[in-house]
Short mmCIF file of C-alpha atoms in Angstrom, two decimals:
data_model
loop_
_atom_site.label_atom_id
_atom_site.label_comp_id
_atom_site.label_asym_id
_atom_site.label_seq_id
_atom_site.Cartn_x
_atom_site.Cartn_y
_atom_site.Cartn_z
CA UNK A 1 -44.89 -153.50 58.82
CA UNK A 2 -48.67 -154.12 57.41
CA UNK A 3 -49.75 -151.12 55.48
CA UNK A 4 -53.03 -151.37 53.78
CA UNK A 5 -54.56 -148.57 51.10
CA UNK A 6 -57.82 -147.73 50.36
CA UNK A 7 -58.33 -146.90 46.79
CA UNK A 8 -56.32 -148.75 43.26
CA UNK A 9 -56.08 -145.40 41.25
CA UNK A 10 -52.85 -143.48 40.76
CA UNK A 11 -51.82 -142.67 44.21
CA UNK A 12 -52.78 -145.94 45.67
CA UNK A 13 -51.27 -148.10 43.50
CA UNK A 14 -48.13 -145.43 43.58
CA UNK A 15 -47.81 -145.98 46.63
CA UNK A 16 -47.72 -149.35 46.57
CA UNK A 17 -45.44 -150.07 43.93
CA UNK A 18 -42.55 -147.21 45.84
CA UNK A 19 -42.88 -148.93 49.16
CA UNK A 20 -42.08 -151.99 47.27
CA UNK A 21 -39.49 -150.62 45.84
CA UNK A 22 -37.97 -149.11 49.09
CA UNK A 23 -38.88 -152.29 51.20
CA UNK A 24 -39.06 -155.44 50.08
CA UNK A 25 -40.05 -156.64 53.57
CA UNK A 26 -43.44 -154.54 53.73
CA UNK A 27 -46.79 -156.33 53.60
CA UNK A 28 -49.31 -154.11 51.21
CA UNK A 29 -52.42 -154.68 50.88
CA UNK A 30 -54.42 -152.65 48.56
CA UNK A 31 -58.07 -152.21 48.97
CA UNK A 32 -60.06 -151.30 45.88
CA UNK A 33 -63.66 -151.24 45.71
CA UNK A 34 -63.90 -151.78 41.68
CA UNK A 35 -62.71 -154.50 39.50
CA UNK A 36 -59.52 -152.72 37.93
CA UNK A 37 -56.33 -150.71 39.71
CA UNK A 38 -54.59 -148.71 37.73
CA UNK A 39 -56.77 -146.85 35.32
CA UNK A 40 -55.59 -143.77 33.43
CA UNK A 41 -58.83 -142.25 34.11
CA UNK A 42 -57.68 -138.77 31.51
CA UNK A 43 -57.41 -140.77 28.66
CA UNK A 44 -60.92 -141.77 28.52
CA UNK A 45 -62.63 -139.03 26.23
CA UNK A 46 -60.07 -140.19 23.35
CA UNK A 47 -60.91 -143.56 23.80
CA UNK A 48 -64.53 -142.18 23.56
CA UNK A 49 -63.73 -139.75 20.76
CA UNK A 50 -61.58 -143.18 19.10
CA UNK A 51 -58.49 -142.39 19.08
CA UNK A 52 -57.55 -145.79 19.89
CA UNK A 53 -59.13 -148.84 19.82
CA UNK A 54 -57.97 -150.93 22.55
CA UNK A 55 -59.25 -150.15 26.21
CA UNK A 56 -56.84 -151.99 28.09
CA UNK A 57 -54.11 -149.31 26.97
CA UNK A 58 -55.69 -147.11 29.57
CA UNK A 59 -54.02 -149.22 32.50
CA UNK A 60 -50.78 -148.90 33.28
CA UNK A 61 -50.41 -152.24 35.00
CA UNK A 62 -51.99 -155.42 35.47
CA UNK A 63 -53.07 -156.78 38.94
CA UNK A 64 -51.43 -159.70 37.94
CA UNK A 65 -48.01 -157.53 37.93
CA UNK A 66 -48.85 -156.23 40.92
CA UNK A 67 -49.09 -159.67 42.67
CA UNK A 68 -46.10 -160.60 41.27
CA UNK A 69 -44.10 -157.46 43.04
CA UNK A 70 -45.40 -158.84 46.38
CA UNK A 71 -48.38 -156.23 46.44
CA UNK A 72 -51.88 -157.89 47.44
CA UNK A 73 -55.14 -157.14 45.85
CA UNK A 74 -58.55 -157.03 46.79
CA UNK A 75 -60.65 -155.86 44.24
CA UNK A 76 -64.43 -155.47 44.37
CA UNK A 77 -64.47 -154.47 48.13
CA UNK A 78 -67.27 -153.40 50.45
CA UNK A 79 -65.70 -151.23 53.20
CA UNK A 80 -67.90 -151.16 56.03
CA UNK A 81 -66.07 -150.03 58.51
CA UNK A 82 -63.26 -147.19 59.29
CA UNK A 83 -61.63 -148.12 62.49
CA UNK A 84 -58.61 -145.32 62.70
CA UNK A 85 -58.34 -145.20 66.16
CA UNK A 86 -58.24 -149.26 66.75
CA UNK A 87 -56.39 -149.24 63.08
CA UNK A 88 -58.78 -151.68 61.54
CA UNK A 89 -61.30 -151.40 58.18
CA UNK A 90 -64.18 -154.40 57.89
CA UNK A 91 -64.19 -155.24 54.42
CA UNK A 92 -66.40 -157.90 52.94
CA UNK A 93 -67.18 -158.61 56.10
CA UNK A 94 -63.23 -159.17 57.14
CA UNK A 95 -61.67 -157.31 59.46
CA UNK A 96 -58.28 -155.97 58.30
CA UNK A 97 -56.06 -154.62 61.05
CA UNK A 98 -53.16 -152.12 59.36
CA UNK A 99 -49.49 -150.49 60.74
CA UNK A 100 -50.26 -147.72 58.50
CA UNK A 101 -53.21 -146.68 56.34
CA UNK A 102 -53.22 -145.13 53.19
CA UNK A 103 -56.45 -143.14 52.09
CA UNK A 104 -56.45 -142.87 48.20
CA UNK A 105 -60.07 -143.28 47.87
CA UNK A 106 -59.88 -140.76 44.51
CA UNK A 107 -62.90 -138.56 43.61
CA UNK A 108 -66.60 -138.95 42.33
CA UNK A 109 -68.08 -137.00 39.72
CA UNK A 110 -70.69 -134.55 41.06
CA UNK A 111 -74.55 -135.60 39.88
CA UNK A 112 -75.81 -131.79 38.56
CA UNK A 113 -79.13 -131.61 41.07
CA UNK A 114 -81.64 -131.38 37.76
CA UNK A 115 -85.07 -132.23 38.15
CA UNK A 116 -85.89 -135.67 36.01
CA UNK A 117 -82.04 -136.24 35.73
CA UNK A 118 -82.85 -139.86 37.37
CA UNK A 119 -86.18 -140.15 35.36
CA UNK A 120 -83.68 -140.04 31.89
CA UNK A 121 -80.78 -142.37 30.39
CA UNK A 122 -77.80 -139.90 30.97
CA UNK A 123 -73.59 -140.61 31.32
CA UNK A 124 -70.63 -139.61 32.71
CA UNK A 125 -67.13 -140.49 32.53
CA UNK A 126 -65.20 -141.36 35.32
CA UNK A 127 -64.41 -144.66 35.75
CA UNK A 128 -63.62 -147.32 33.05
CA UNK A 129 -67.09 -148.83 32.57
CA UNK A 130 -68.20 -145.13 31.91
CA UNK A 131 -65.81 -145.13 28.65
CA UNK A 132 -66.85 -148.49 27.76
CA UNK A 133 -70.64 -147.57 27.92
CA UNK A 134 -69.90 -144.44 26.26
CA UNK A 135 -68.35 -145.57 23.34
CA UNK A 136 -70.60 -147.95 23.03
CA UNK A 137 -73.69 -145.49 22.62
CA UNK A 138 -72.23 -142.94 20.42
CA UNK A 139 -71.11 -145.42 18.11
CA UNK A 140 -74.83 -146.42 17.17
CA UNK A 141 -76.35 -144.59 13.97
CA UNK A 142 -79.16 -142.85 16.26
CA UNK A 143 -77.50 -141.01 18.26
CA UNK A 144 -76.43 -137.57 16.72
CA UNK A 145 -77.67 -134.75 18.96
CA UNK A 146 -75.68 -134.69 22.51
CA UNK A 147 -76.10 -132.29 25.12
CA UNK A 148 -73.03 -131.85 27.77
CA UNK A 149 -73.88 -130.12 31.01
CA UNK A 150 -70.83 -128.50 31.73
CA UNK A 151 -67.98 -126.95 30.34
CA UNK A 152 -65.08 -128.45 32.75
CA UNK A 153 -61.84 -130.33 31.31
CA UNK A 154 -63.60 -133.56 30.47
CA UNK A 155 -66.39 -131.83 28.98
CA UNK A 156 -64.11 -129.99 26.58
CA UNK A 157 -62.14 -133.32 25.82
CA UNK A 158 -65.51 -134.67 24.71
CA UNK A 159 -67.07 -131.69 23.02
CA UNK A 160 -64.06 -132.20 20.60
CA UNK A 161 -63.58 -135.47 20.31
CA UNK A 162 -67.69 -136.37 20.04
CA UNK A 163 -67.18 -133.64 16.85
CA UNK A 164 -64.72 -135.15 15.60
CA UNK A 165 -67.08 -137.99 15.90
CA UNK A 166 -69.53 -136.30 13.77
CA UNK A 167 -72.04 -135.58 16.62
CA UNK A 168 -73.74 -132.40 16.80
CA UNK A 169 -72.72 -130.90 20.31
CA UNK A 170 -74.30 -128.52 22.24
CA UNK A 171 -72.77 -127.50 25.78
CA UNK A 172 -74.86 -125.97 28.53
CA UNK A 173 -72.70 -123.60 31.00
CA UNK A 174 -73.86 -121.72 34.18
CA UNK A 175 -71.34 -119.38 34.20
CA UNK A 176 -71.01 -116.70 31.43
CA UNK A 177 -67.14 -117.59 30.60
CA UNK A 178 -65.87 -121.15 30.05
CA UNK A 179 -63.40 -121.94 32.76
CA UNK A 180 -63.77 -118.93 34.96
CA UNK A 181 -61.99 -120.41 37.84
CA UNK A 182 -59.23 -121.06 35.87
CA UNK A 183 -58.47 -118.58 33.37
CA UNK A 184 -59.28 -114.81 32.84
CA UNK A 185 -61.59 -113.77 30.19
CA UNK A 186 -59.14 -112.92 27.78
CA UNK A 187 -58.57 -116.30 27.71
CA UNK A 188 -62.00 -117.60 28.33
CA UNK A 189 -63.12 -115.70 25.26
CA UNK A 190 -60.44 -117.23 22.97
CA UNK A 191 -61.95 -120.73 24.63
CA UNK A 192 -65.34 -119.74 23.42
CA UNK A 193 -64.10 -118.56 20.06
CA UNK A 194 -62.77 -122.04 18.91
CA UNK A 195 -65.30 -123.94 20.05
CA UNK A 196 -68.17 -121.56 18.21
CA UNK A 197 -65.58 -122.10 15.27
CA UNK A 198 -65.90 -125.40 15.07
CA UNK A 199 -69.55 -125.63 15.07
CA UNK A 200 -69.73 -126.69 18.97
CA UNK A 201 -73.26 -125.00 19.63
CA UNK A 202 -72.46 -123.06 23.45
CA UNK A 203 -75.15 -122.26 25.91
CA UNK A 204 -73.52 -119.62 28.08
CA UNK A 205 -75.43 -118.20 31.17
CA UNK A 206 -77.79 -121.11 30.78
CA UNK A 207 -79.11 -123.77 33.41
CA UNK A 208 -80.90 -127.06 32.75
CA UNK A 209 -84.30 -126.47 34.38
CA UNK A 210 -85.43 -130.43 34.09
CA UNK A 211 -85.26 -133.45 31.79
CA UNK A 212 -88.29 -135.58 30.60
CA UNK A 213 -88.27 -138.40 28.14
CA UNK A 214 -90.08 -138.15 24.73
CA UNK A 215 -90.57 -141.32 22.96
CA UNK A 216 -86.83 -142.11 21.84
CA UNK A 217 -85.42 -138.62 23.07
CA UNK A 218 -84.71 -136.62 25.87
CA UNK A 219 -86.17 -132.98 26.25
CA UNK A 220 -84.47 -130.18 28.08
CA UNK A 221 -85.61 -127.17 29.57
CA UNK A 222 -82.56 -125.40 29.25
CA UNK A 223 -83.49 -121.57 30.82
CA UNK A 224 -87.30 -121.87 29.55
CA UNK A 225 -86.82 -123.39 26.59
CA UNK A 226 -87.37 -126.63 25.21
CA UNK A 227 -84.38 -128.89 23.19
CA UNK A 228 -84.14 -132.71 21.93
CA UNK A 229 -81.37 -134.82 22.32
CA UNK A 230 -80.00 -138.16 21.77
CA UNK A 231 -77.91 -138.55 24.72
CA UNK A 232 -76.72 -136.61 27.37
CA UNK A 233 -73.42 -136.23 29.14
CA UNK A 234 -73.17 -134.85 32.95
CA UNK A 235 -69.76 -133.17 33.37
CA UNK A 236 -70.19 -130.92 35.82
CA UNK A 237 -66.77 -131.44 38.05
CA UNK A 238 -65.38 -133.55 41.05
CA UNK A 239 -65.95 -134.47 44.57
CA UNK A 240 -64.00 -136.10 47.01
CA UNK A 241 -64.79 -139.37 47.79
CA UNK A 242 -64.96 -139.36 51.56
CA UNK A 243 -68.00 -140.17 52.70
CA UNK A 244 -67.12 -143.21 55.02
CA UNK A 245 -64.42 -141.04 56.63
CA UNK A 246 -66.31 -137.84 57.75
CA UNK A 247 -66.96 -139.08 61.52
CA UNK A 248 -63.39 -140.74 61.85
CA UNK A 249 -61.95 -137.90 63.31
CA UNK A 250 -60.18 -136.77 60.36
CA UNK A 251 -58.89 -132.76 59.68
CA UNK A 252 -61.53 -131.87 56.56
CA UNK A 253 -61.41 -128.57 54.31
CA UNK A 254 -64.72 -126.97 52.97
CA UNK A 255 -65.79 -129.54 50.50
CA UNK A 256 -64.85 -132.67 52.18
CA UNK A 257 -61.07 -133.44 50.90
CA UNK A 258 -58.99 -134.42 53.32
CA UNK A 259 -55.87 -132.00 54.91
CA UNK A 260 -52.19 -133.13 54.81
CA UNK A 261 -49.45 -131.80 55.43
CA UNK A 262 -46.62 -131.89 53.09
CA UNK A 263 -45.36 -135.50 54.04
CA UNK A 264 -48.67 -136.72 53.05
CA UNK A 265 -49.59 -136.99 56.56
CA UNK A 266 -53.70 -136.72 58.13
CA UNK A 267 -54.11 -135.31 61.77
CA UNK A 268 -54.63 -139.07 63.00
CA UNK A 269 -50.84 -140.92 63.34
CA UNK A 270 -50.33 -143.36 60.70
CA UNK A 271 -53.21 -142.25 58.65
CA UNK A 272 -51.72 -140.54 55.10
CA UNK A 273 -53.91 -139.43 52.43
CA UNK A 274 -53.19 -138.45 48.85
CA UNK A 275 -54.63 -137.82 45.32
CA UNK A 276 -57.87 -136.53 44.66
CA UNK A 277 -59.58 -137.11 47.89
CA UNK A 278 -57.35 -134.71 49.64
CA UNK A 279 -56.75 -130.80 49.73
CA UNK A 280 -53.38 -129.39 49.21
CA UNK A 281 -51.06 -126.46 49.61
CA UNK A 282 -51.06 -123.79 46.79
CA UNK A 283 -47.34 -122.89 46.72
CA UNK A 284 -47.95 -119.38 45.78
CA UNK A 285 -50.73 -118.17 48.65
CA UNK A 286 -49.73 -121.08 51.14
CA UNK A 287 -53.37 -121.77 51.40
CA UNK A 288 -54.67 -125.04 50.69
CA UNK A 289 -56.94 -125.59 47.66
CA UNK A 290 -58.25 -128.78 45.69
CA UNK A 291 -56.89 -129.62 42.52
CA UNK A 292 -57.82 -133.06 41.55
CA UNK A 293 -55.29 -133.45 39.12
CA UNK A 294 -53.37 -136.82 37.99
CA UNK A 295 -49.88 -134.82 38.12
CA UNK A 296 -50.31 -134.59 41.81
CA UNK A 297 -51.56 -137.67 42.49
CA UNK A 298 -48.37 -139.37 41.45
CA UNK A 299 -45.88 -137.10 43.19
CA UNK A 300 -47.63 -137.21 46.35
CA UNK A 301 -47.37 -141.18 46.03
CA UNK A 302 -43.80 -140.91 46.10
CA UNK A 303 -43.77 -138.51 48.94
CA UNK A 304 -46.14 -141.29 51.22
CA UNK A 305 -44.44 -144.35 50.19
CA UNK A 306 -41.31 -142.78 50.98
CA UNK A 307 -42.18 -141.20 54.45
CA UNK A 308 -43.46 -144.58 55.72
CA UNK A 309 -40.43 -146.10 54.52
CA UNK A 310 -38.98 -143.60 57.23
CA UNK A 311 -36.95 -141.65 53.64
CA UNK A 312 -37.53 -137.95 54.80
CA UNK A 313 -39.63 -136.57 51.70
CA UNK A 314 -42.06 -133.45 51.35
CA UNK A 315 -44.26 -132.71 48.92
CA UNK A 316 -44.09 -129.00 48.10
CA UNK A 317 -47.17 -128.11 46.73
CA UNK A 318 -49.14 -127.23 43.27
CA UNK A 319 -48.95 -123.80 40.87
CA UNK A 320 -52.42 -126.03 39.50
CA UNK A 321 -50.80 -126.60 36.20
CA UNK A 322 -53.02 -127.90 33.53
CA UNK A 323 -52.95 -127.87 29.69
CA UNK A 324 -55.62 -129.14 27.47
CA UNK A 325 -55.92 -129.72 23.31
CA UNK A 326 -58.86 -127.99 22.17
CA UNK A 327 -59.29 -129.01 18.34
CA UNK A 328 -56.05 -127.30 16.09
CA UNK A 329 -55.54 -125.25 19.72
CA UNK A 330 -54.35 -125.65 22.92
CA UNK A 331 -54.67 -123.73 26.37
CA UNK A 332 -52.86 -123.77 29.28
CA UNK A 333 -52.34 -121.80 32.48
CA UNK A 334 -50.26 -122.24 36.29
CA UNK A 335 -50.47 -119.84 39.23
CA UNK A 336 -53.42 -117.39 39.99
CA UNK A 337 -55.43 -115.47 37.45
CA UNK A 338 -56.03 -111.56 38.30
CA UNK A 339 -59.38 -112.73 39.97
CA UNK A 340 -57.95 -114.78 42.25
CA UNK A 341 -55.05 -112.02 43.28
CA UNK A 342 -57.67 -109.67 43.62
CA UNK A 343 -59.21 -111.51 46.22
CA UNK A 344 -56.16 -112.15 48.02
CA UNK A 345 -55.59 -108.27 47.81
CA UNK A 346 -52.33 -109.36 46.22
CA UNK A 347 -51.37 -106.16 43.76
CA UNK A 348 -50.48 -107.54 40.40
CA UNK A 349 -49.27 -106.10 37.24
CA UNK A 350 -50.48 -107.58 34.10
CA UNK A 351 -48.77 -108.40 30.58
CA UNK A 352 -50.70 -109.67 28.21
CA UNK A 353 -49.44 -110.34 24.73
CA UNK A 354 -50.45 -111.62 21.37
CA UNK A 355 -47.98 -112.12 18.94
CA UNK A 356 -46.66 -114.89 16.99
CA UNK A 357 -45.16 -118.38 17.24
CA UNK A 358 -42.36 -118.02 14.88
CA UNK A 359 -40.59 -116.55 11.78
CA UNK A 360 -42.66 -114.74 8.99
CA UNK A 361 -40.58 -116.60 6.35
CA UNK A 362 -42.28 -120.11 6.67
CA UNK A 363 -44.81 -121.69 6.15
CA UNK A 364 -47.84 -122.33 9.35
CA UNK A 365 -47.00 -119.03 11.36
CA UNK A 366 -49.95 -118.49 13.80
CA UNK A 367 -50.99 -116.39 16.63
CA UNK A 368 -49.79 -116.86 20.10
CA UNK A 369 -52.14 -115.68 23.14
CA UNK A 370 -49.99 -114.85 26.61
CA UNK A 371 -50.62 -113.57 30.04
CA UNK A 372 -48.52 -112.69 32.57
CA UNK A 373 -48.95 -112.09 36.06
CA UNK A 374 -46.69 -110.23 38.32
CA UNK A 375 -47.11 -109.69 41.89
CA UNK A 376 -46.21 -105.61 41.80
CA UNK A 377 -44.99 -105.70 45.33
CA UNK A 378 -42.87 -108.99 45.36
CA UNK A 379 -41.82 -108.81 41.68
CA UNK A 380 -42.47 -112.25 41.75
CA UNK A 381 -44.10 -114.00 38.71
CA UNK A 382 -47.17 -115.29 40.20
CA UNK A 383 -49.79 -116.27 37.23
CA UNK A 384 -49.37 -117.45 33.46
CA UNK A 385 -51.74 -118.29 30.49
CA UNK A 386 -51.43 -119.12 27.50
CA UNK A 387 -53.33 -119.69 24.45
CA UNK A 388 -51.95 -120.95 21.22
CA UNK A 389 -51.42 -124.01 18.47
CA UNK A 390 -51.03 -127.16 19.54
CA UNK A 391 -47.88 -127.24 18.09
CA UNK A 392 -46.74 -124.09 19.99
CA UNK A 393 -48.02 -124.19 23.08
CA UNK A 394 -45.10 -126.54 25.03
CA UNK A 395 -43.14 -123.29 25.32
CA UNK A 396 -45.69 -122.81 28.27
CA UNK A 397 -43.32 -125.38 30.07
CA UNK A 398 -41.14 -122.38 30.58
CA UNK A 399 -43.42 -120.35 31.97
CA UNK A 400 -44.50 -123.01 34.76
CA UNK A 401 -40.87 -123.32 35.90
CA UNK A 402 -40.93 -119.39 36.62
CA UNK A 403 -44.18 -119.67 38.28
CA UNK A 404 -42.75 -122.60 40.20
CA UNK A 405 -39.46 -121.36 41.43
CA UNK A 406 -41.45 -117.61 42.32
CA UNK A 407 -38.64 -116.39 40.15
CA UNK A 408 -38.50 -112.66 40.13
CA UNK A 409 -38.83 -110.24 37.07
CA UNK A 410 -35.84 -108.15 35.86
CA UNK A 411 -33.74 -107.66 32.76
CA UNK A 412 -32.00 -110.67 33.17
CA UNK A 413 -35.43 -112.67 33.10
CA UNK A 414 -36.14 -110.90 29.98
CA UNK A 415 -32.86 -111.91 28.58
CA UNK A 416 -33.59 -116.11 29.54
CA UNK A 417 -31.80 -117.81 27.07
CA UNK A 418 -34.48 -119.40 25.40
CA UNK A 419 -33.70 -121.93 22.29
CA UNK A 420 -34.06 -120.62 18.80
CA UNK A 421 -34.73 -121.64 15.36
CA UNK A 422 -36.67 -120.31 12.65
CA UNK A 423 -39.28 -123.38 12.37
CA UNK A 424 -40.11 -123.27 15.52
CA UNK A 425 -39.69 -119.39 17.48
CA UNK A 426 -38.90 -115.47 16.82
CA UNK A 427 -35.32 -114.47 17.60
CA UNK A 428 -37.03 -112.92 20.55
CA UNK A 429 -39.48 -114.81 21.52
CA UNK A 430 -43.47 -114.22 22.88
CA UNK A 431 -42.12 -115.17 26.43
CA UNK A 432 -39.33 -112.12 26.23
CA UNK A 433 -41.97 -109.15 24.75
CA UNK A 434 -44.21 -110.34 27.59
CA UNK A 435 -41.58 -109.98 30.47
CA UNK A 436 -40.42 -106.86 28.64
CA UNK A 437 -43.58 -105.11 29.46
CA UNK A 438 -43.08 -105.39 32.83
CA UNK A 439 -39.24 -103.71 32.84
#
């Protein structure tokens, strides 16, 4: 059995390495249109923001491993032709016939639609040579002022690491809360709070109206008013990259990411698709979403490679858990946020708590941030945030598990025997008050 997969990143290269592993036998060819497989694309703002040195660290395997598992690959590819019907891709002008085809083609970052954008030198940070160049401009002397369109994950990552850098930062934001499709603004305040803290200049409710270049800087209009910068830094989200596939006959949701079903399985037989090109099912409305996150990229790997090995295996969709280190703090949230319930009509009941991590008597105590949400109808726990230390917040682990399993609320969820010790929780814990409120 030939199966050939379009794309080197985290599920493509998953893939290959679990078919492998089930099936020696299997041909694989991987088809990967940059010079590098592999790439642990969410560590790039610290290797920005120096927090290592090396750059190579950032791929979990070599191509030279690869080949030596049995797994072909052809880096550097032109695809110019999509053949799913016939079951054939032309690359570099070689036509590639396949048993089964893998779509991991991964996701492009969106280009903001700002007039003089293309008129001005500007970055983003995707894709390995977009660290390298990166790093390679905010290390010079010159370049001090930065302006980040966007207030995303990556844009956070590098608002704190480019401080920590010594940069002055300024982040322009549309929206009037930071992460409104993710959080509620209990939490997006908090978000807002640290950053202002630590001296991360914020441009809520604000829109880049055009760039122009000014002898050695770049001028923005940013809502009628004029700004200089060093540098600037588009980070404005994700797309899926799918633009070769739209007339193959393929199942598409609203922005272009392919549908599957939970074995990883397109419309079109033989044709799977995972990672960040694809949409997937939200376990809690069973409605898909997109949620271009690594986590699922590498457990719907599994769930292909195993399927075409003919090993029964479903992938059972995301809660969208994500966590992220802002500075001293850290955020992180799973399910739906009262917004999104609300447009569901799904009737929810709300705890929201703010208390602290652990006991009075030592040293470092800080304030814990928590919200619950409760689907009043089902009982079921159906939304968390959280909003804490660093050093407190992998408690929220808990809280994802609930989420996950759609465990319902009662007194003996409010008794959960969660671990204790005076360095690092309260007797009863932040987690208990919270699912007190709601008995």
């Amino acid at each position: 059995m030939k199966i050939v997969i379009l794309g080197g990143g985290a599920t493509g290269m998953g893939v290959a390495a679990k078919v492998k592993r089930n099936d020696k036998n299997c041909e694989v060819l991987v088809i990967e249109t940059g010079n590098y497989v592999s790439l642990g694309a969410c560590g790039l703002p610290y290797y920005v923001g120096k927090n290592f040195d090396e750059p190579n660290m950032l791929f979990a395997r070599t191509i030279e491993k690869f080949n030596e598992s049995g797994i072909e690959i052809i880096i550097n590819s032109k695809i110019k032709l999509i053949d799913l019907k016939n079951k054939k891709v032309v690359v570099n002008n070689k036509e590639i016939t396949f048993d089964k085809l893998v779509i991991a083609t991964g996701a492009d970052a969106i280009s903001p639609n700002i007039k003089g954008l293309n008129t001005i030198e500007h970055f983003k940070l995707t894709k390995f040579e977009d660290g390298l160049a990166l790093r390679n401009i905010v290390e010079k002397k010159n370049i001090n002022n930065i302006l980040i369109v966007g207030s995303g994950f990556i844009g956070l990552e590098l608002a704190e690491n480019l401080k920590d850098l010594n940069k002055n930062v300024t982040m322009v934001e549309i929206e009037k809360d930071i992460l409104s499709n993710l959080y509620d603004a209990e939490i997006s305040e908090l978000i807002k709070t640290t950053l202002e803290k630590n001296k991360i200049n914020l441009m809520l409710n604000s829109f880049v109206n055009n760039f122009y270049k000014k002898e050695n800087k770049v001028i923005a209009n940013i809502s009628d008013k004029e700004y200089e910068f060093d540098l600037v830094i588009t980070a404005t989200g994700f797309k899926p990259n799918t633009e070769l596939l739209l007339n193959t006959g393929l199942n598409f949701y609203k922005n272009n990411a392919i549908i599957v079903d939970e074995f990883g399985k397109t419309n079109i037989e033989d044709v799977y698709a995972g990672g960040d090109c694809c949409a997937i099912m939200n376990k809690i409305t069973n409605q898909f979403c997109y949620s271009p996150l690594a986590t699922v990229a590498s457990k719907q790997a599994k769930v292909i490679a195993n399927n075409i090995c003919k090993i029964e295996s479903r992938f059972n969709g995301t809660i969208q858990s994500s966590i992220i280190r802002l500075f001293d703090k850290a955020i992180a949230r799973c399910g739906l946020t009262v917004r999104e319930a609300n447009d569901l009509n799904i009737k929810t009941k709300v705890s929201y708590i703010k208390d602290k991590d652990h006991t009075h008597y030592l040293k470092g105590q800080s304030d814990v941030h928590l919200k619950l949400i409760m689907n009043e109808d089902t009982h079921e726990l159906i939304g968390a945030q959280m909003f804490s230390h660093k050093d407190s917040i992998l408690r929220f682990y808990s809280l994802a598990t609930m989420v996950w399993s759609k465990i319902k609320v009662n007194e003996a969820l409010e008794q959960i025997d969660l671990p204790y010790s005076p360095p690092f929780a309260k007797s009863f814990d932040i987690i208990h008050i919270a699912i007190s409120k709601f008995i």
